[in-house]
Coordinates of C-alpha atoms in Angstrom, one line a residue:
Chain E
X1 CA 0.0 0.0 0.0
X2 CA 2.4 2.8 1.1
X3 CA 4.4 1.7 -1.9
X4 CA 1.4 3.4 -3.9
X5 CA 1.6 6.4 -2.0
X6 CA 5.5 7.2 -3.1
X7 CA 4.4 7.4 -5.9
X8 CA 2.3 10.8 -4.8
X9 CA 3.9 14.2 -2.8
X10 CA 1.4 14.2 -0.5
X11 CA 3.7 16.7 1.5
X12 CA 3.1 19.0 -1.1
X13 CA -0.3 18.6 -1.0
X14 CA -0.8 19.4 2.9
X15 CA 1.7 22.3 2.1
X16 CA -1.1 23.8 0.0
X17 CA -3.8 22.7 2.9
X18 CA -1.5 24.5 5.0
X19 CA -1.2 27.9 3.1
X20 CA -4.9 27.8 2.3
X21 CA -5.7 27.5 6.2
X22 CA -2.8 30.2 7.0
X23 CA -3.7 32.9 4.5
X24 CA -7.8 32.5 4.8
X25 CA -7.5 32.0 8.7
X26 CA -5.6 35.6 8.9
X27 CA -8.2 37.0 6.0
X28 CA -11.5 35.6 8.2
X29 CA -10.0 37.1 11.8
X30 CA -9.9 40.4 10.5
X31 CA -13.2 40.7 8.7
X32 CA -14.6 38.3 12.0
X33 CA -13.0 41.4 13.9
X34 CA -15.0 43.8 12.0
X35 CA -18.3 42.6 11.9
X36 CA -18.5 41.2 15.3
X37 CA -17.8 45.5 16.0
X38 CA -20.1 46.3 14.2
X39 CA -22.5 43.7 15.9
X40 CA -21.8 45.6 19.0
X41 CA -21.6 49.0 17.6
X42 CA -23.8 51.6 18.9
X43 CA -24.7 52.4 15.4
X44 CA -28.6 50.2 14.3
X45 CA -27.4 50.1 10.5
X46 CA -24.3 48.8 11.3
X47 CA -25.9 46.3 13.7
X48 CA -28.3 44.9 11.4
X49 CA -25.5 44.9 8.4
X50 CA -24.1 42.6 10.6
X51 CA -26.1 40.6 11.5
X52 CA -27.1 40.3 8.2
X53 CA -24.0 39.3 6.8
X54 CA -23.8 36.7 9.6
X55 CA -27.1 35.4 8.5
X56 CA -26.2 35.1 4.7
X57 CA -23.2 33.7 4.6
X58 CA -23.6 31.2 7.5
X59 CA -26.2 30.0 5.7
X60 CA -24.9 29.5 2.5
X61 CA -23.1 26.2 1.5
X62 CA -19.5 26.5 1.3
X63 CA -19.1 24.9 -1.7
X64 CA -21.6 27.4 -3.0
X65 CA -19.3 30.5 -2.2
X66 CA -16.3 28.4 -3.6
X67 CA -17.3 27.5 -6.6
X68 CA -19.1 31.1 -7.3
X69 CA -16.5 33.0 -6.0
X70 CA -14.3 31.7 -9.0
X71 CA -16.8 30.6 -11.9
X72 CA -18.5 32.8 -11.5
X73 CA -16.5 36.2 -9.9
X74 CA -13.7 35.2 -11.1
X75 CA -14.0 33.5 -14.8
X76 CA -18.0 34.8 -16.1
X77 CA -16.9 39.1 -14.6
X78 CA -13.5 38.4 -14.8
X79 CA -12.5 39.9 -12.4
X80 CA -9.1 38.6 -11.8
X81 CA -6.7 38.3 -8.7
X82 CA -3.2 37.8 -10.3
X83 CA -1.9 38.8 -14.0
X84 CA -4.1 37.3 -16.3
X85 CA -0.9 36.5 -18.7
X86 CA 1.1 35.0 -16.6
X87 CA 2.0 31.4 -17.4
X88 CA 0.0 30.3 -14.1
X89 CA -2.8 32.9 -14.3
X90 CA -5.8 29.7 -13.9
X91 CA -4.1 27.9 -10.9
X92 CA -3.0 31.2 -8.6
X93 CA -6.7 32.7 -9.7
X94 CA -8.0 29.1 -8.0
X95 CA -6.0 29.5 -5.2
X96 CA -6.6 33.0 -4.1
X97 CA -10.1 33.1 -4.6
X98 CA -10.4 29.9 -2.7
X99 CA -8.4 31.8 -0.1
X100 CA -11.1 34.8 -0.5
X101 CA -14.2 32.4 -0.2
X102 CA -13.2 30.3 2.5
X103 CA -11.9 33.3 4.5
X104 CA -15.5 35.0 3.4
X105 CA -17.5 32.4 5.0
X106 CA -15.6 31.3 8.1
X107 CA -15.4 35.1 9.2
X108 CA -19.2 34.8 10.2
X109 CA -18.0 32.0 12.4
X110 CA -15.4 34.0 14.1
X111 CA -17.9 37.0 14.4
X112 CA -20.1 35.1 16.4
X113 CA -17.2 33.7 18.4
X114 CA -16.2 37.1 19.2
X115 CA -19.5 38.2 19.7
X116 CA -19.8 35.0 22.5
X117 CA -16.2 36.5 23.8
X118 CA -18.0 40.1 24.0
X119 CA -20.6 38.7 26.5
X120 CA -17.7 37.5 28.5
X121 CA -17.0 40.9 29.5
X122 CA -18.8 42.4 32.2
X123 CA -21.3 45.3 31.3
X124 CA -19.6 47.3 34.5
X125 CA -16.4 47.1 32.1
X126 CA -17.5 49.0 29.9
X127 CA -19.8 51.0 31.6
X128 CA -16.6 52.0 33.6
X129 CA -14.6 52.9 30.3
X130 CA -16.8 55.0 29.3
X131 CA -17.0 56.9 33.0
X132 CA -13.6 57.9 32.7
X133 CA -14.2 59.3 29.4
X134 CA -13.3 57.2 26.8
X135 CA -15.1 57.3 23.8
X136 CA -17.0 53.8 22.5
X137 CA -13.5 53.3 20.0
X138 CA -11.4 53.7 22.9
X139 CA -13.1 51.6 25.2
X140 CA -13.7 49.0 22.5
X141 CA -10.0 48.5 22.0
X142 CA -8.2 49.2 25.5
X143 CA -10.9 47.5 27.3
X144 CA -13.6 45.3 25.9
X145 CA -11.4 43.7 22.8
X146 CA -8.5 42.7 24.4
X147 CA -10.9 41.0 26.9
X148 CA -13.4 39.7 24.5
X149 CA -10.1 37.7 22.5
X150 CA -9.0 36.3 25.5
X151 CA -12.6 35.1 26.4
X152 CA -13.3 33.6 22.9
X153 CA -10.2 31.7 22.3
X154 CA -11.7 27.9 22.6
X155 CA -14.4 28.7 20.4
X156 CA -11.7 30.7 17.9
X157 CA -9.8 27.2 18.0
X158 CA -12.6 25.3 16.9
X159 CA -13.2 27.6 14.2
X160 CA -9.7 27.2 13.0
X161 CA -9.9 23.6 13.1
X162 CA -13.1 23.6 11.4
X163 CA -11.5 26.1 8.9
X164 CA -8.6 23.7 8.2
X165 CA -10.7 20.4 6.7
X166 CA -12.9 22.9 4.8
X167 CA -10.1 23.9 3.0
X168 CA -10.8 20.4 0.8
X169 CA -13.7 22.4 -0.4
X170 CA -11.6 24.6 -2.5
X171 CA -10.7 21.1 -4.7
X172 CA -13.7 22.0 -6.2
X173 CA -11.8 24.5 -8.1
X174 CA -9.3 22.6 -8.9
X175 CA -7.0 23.9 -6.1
X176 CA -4.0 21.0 -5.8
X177 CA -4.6 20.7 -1.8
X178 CA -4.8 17.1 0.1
X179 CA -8.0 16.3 -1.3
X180 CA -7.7 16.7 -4.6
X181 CA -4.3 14.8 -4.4
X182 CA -6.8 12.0 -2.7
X183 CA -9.6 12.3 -5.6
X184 CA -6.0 11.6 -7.9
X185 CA -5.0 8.6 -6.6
X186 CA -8.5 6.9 -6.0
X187 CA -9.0 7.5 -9.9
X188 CA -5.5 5.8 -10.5
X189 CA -5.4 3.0 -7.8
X190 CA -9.0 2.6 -7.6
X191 CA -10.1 3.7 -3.7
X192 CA -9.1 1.9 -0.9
X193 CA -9.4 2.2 3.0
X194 CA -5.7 2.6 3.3
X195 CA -6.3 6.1 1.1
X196 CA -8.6 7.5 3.3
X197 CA -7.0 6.8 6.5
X198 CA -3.6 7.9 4.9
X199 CA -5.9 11.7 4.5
X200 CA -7.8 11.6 7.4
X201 CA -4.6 10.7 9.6
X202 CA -3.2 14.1 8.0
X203 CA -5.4 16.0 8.9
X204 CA -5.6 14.5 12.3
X205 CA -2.3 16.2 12.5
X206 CA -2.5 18.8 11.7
X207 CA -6.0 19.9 13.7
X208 CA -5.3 18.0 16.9
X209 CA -2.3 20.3 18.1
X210 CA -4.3 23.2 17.0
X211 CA -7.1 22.4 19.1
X212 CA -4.9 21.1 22.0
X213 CA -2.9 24.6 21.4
X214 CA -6.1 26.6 22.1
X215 CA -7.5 24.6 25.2
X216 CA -4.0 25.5 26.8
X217 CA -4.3 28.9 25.8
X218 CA -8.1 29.6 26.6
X219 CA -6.8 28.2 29.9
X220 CA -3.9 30.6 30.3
X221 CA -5.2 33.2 28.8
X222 CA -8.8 33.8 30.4
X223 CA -9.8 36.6 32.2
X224 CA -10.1 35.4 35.7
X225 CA -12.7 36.6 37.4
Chain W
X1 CA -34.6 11.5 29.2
X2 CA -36.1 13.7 27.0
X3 CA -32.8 15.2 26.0
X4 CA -31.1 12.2 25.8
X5 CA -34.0 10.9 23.4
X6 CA -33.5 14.1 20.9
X7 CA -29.7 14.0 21.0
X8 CA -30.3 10.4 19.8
X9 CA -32.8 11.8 17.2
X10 CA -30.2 14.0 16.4
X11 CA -27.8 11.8 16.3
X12 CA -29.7 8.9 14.1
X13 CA -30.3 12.3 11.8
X14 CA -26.5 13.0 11.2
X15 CA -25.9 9.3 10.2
X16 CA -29.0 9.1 8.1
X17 CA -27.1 12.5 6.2
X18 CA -23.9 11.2 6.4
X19 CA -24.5 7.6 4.7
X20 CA -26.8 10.0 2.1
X21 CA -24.0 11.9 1.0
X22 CA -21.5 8.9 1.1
X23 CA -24.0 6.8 -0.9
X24 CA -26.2 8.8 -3.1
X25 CA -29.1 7.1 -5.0
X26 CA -28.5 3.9 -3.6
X27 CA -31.8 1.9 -2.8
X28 CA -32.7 2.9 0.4
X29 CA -31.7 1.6 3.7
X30 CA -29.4 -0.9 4.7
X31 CA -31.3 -3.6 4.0
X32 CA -28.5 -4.8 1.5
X33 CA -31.3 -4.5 -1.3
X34 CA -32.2 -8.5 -0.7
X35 CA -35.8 -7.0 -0.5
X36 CA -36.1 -5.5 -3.8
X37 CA -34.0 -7.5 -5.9
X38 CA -36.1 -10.8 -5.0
X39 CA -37.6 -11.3 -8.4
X40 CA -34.6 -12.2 -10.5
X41 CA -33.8 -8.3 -10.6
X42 CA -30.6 -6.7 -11.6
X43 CA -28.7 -3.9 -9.9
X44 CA -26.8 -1.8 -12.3
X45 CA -24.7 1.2 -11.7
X46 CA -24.5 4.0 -13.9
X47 CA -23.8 7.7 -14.1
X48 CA -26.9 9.9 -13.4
X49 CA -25.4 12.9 -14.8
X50 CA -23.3 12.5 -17.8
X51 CA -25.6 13.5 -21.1
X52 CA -25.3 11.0 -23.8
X53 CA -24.1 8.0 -21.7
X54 CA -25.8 8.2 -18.4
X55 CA -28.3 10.7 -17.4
X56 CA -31.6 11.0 -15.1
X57 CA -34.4 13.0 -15.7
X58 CA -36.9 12.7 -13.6
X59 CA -37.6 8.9 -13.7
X60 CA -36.3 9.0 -17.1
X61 CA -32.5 7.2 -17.8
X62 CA -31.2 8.0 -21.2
X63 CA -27.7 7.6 -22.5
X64 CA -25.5 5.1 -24.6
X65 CA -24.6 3.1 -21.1
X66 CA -28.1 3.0 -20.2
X67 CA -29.1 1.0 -23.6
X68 CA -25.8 -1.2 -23.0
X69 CA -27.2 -2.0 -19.6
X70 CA -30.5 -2.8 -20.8
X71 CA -29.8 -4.5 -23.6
X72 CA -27.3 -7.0 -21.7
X73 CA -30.3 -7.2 -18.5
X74 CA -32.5 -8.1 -21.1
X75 CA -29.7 -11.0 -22.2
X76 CA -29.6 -12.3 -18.8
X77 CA -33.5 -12.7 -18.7
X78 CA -34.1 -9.5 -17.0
X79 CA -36.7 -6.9 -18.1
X80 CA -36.6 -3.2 -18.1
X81 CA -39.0 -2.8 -15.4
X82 CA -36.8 -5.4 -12.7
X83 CA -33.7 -2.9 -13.5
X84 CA -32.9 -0.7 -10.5
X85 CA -31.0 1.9 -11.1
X86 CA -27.7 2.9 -9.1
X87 CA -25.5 6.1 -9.1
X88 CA -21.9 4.9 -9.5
X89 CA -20.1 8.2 -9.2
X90 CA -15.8 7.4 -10.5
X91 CA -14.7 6.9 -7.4
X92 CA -17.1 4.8 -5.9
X93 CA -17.8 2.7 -8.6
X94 CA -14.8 -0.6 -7.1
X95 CA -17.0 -0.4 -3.8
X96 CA -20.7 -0.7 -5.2
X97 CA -19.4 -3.5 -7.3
X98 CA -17.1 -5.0 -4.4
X99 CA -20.2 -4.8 -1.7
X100 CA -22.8 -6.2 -4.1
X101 CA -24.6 -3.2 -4.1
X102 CA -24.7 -3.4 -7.4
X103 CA -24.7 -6.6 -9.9
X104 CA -22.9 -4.8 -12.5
X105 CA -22.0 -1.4 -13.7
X106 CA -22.1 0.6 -17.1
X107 CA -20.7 3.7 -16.4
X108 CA -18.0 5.1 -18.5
X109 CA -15.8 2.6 -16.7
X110 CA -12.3 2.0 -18.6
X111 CA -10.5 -0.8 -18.1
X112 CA -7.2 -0.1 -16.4
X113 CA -5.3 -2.8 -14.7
X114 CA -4.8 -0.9 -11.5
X115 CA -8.6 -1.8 -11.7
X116 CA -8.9 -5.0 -13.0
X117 CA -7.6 -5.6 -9.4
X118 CA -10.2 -5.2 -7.7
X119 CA -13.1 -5.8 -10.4
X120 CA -13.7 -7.7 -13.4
X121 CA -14.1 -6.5 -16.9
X122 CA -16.7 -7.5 -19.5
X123 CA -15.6 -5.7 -22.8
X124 CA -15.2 -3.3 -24.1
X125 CA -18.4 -2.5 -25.4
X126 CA -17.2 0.9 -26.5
X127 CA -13.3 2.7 -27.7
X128 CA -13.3 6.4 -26.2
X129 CA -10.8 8.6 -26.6
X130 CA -9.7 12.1 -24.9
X131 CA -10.3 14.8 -27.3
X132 CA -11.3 18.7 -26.9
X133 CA -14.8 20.8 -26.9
X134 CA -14.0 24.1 -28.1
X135 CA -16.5 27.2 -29.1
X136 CA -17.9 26.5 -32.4
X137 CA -16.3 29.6 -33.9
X138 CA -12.7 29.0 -32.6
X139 CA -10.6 28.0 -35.2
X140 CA -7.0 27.9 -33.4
X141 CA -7.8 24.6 -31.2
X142 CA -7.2 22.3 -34.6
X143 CA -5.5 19.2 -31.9
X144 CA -3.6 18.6 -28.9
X145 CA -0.7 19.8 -30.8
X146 CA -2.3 23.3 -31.2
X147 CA -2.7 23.3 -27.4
X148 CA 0.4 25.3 -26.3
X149 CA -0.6 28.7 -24.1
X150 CA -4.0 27.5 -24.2
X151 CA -6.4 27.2 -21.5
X152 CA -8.2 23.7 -20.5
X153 CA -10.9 23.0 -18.3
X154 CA -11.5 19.3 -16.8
X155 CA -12.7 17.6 -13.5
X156 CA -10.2 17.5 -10.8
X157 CA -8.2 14.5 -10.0
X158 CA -9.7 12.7 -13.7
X159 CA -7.7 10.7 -15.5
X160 CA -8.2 13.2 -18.5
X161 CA -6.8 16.1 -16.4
X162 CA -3.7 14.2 -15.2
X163 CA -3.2 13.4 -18.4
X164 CA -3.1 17.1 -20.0
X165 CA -0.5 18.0 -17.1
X166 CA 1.7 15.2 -18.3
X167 CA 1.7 15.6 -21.7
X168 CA 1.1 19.2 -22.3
X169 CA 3.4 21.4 -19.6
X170 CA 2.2 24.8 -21.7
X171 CA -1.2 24.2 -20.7
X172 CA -3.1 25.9 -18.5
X173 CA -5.4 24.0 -16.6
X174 CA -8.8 24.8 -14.4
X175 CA -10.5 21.7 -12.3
X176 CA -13.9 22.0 -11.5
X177 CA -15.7 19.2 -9.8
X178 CA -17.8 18.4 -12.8
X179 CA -17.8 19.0 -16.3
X180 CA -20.9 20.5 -16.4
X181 CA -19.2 23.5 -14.3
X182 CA -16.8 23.7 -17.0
X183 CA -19.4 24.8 -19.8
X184 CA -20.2 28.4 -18.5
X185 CA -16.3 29.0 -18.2
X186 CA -15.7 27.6 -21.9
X187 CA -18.8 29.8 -23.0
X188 CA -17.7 33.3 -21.7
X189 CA -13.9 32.4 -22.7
X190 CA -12.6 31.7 -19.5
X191 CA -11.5 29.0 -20.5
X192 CA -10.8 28.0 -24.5
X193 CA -11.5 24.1 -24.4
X194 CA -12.7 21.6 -22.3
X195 CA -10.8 18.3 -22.6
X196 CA -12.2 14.6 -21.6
X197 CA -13.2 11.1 -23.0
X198 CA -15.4 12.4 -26.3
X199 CA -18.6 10.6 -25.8
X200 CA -18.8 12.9 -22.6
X201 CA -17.5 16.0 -24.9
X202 CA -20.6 14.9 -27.5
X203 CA -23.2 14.2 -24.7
X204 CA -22.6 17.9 -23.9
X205 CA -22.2 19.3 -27.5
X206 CA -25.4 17.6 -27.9
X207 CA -27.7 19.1 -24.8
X208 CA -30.5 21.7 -26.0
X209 CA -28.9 24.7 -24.4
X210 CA -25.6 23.9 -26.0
X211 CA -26.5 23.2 -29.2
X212 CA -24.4 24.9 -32.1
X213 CA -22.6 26.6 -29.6
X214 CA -19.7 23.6 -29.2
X215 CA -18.1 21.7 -31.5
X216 CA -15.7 18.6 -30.6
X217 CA -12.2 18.9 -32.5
X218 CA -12.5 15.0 -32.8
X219 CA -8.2 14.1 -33.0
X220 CA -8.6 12.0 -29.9
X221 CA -5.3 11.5 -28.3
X222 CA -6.3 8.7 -25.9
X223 CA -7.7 5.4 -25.8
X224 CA -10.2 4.4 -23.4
X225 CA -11.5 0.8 -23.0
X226 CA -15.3 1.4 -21.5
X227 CA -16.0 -2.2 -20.1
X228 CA -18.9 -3.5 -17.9
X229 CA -17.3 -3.3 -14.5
X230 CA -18.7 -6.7 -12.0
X231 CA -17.5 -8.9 -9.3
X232 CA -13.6 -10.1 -9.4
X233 CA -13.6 -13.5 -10.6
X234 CA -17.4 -13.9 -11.9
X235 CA -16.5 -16.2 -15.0
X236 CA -20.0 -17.1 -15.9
X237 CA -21.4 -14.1 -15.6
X238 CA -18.6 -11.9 -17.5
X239 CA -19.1 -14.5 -20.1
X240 CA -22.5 -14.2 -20.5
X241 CA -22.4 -10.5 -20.4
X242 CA -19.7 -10.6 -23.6
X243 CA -21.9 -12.1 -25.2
X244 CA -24.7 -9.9 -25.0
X245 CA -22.3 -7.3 -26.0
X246 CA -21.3 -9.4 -29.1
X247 CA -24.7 -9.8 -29.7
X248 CA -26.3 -6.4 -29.8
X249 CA -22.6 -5.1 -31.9
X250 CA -23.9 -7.9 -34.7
X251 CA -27.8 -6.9 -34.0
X252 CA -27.1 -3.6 -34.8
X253 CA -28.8 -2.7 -31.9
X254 CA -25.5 -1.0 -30.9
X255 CA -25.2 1.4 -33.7
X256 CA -28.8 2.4 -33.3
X257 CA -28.2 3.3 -29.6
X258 CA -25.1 5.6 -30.5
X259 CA -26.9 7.0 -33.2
X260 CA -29.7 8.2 -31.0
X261 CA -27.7 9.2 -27.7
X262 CA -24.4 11.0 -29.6
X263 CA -25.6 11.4 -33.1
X264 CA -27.0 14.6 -32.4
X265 CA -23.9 16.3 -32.0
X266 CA -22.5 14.9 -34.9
X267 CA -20.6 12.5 -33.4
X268 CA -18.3 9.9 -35.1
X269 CA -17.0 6.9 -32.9
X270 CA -13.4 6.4 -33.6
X271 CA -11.2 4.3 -34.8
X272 CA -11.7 0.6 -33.6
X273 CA -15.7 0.8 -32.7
X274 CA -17.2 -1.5 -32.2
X275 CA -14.4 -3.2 -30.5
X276 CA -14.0 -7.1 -30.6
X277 CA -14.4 -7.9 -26.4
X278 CA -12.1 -9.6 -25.0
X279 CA -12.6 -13.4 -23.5
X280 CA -13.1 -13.4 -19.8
X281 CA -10.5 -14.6 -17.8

């Protein structure tokens, strides 16, 4: 069996698994950031916006944004995210939209576990920022962020994890990450258990130290109160 | 108790989605189908959603492997309405056949020898070959040796894609999940051909929304052996099966059927159809 598989870089292919989680994890924590402020903004448009984004997306199957995002942003508008002449032009466009979509949809995860991380804080927090004359952007990031982040770690962690096998998602664009190396080799060998356990045993390693990573830091890092 | 009953609820309704998605279209429950196919009744796979070999409509099957399959049930003394229909997606198509979910299956299966581990082949009924689909008013694609700087579209993983990354290093190539997903992309010129086994290229060519808007280049630069996929080591049966092939090849039965499912698109079978099968071993 394994004699099959040297035949494959499977490295290469969780190195691509890898980036994809990396660069869409960063891209979904910063819009996450953003909506779950303006879920708590004092603002009602900004609110709702929020909330409706939340409600869209979160709703929507991934696949769905994936394969849009490309066929249908990225190939029908053409609206392109690297130099449509260069040599590679199809497989970077996969790749970075894939990035965009999957960092799209998991930033209304990490909202609402920021949002969750928000009610962590006591209202007397921020009631007492805003006492000693801070204004609400102040108070939001000397007091209540730094408090909600270390409150919604755990839940952040899961969302990375979950982030890291929906990355096989973006195969449907033809992005060369683990499982589209898989989909190859089952069309070649015909599909076996050894295949899948060979995948699923990858990605056990690479989400189980993640997710033992964040229990130890929510731990740590939580606001004792 | 009552929220240990709906977390088992819950919990029998995760598995009931999970073995859905694993197992599409497959008779229902786990019964192992020794209900159903009780009166001398066959199981055959197919594809559900390739145009021109295997496709379902409603309760309607049409396709080239659909007319194979019924013509060899009908060998074996099985009639149209004991057929049960199976989706044999590629990669699951070893497993139906190795579990007995299915009896036998017609579904552009080629005949590789990394498979003929694990199944046996009746066949081939059928000679494919990978070729291109290209707008009907491009007149640069002429062959794969025309190819270079071009941009390809074909289903991740397929054999026809690892192929084009082999052979052709100046092509660009864009996997989707199905061909289908490829079409829109060719049409707008994201793309400039999509590449695959031709009778799959003419099933599309062929579709009403499609029609005179595709053309297949037809300088197929593969060869691909479809054969009727069953059980490892089924003599009789694979025997019996070849010759139903042979039979409706001489009948003419087999022209008539390619005629009517590929035809449309103008559609030529290449060279070697129809193939001699080979003697089950």
């Amino acid at each position: 069996m394994f004699d099959v598989l040297e035949k494959y870089d499977i490295l290469a292919a969780f190195w691509m698994t890898i980036k994809l989680t990396f660069f869409s994890a960063i891209g979904a924590l910063v819009i996450g950031t953003v909506l779950a402020i303006m879920r708590v903004s004092p603002v009602a448009v900004l609110r709702r916006l929020g909330a409706f984004y939340v409600n869209v997306v979160r709703n929507t199957p991934l696949t769905l944004i994936v394969f849009f995002s490309l066929a249908g942003v990225g190939i029908v508008l053409q609206i392109n995210l690297v130099d449509p002449n260069s040599a590679t032009s199809l497989r970077d466009n996969a790749i970075r939209w894939a990035m965009v979509a999957l960092a799209v949809y998991h930033a209304a995860f990490v909202c609402e576990a920021l949002r969750s991380g928000f009610n962590t804080v006591p209202l007397g927090q921020a009631e007492a920022a805003r006492s000693i004359g801070l204004t609400f952007g102040q108070s939001l990031r000397e007091v209540i962020l730094p408090q909600a982040f270390r409150g919604a770690i755990a839940p952040l962690g899961s969302v990375l994890i979950a982030l890291t096998k929906n990355t096989t998602v973006a195969s449907v664009i033809g992005v060369a990450e683990a499982s589209a190396l898989m989909k190859v080799i089952i069309e070649n060998e015909t599909a076996s258990v050894a295949v899948f356990l060979v995948f699923a045993l990858g990605f056990v390693i690479l989400t189980l130290p993640v997710g033992l990573l964040f229990t130890s830091l929510s731990r740590r890092l939580a606001v004792k109160r | 108790m009552k929220a240990r009953r709906l977390g088992a609820v819950a919990a029998a309704a995760t598995l009931a989605l999970t073995l859905a998605a694993c197992g599409s279209g497959q008779p229902s429950g786990g019964s192992g189908g020794t209900g159903g196919g009780g009166g001398g009744g066959l199981k055959i796979g197919i594809k559900f959603d390739q145009p021109g070999m295997g496709l379902k409509k409603g309760n309607e099957y049409s396709g080239f492997d659909v007319e194979v399959a019924k013509y060899v049930a009908k060998e074996l003394g099985t009639s149209e309405d004991n057929i049960t229909w199976v989706q044999a997606p590629s990669a699951q198509r070893e497993t139906l056949i190795q579990t007995g979910q299915v009896d036998f299956v017609v579904a552009t299966y080629s005949i590789t020898d990394a498979r003929k581990e694990k199944v046996s082949f009746a066949g081939p009924y059928f000679i494919a070959g990978q070729d291109l689909l290209v707008r009907a008013d491009d007149a640069t694609i002429t062959g794969p040796d025309a190819l270079d700087g071009k941009k390809l579209c074909s289903v991740t993983g397929s054999t026809s894609a690892q192929k084009v990354k082999k052979q052709y290093p100046g092509v660009q190539l864009q996997e989707f999940g199905t061909y289908s997903e490829c079409l829109p992309a060719l049409q707008t010129g994201g793309v400039d051909a999509l590449t695959t086994d031709d009778t799959i290229l003419a099933g599309y060519a062929a579709q009403e929304q499609y029609k005179g808007k595709f053309k297949v280049v037809g300088k197929p630069f593969s060869k691909e052996n479809y054969g009727i996929g069953l059980k490892k080591g089924d003599t009789a049966q694979c025997t019996k099966i070849t010759d139903a092939i042979k039979k409706m090849i001489s009948d003419g039965s087999w022209q008539k059927a390619l005629d009517a499912n590929l035809g449309p698109a103008g559609y030529k079978p290449g060279a070697g159809n129809p193939p001699t099968p080979d003697a089950c071993s």
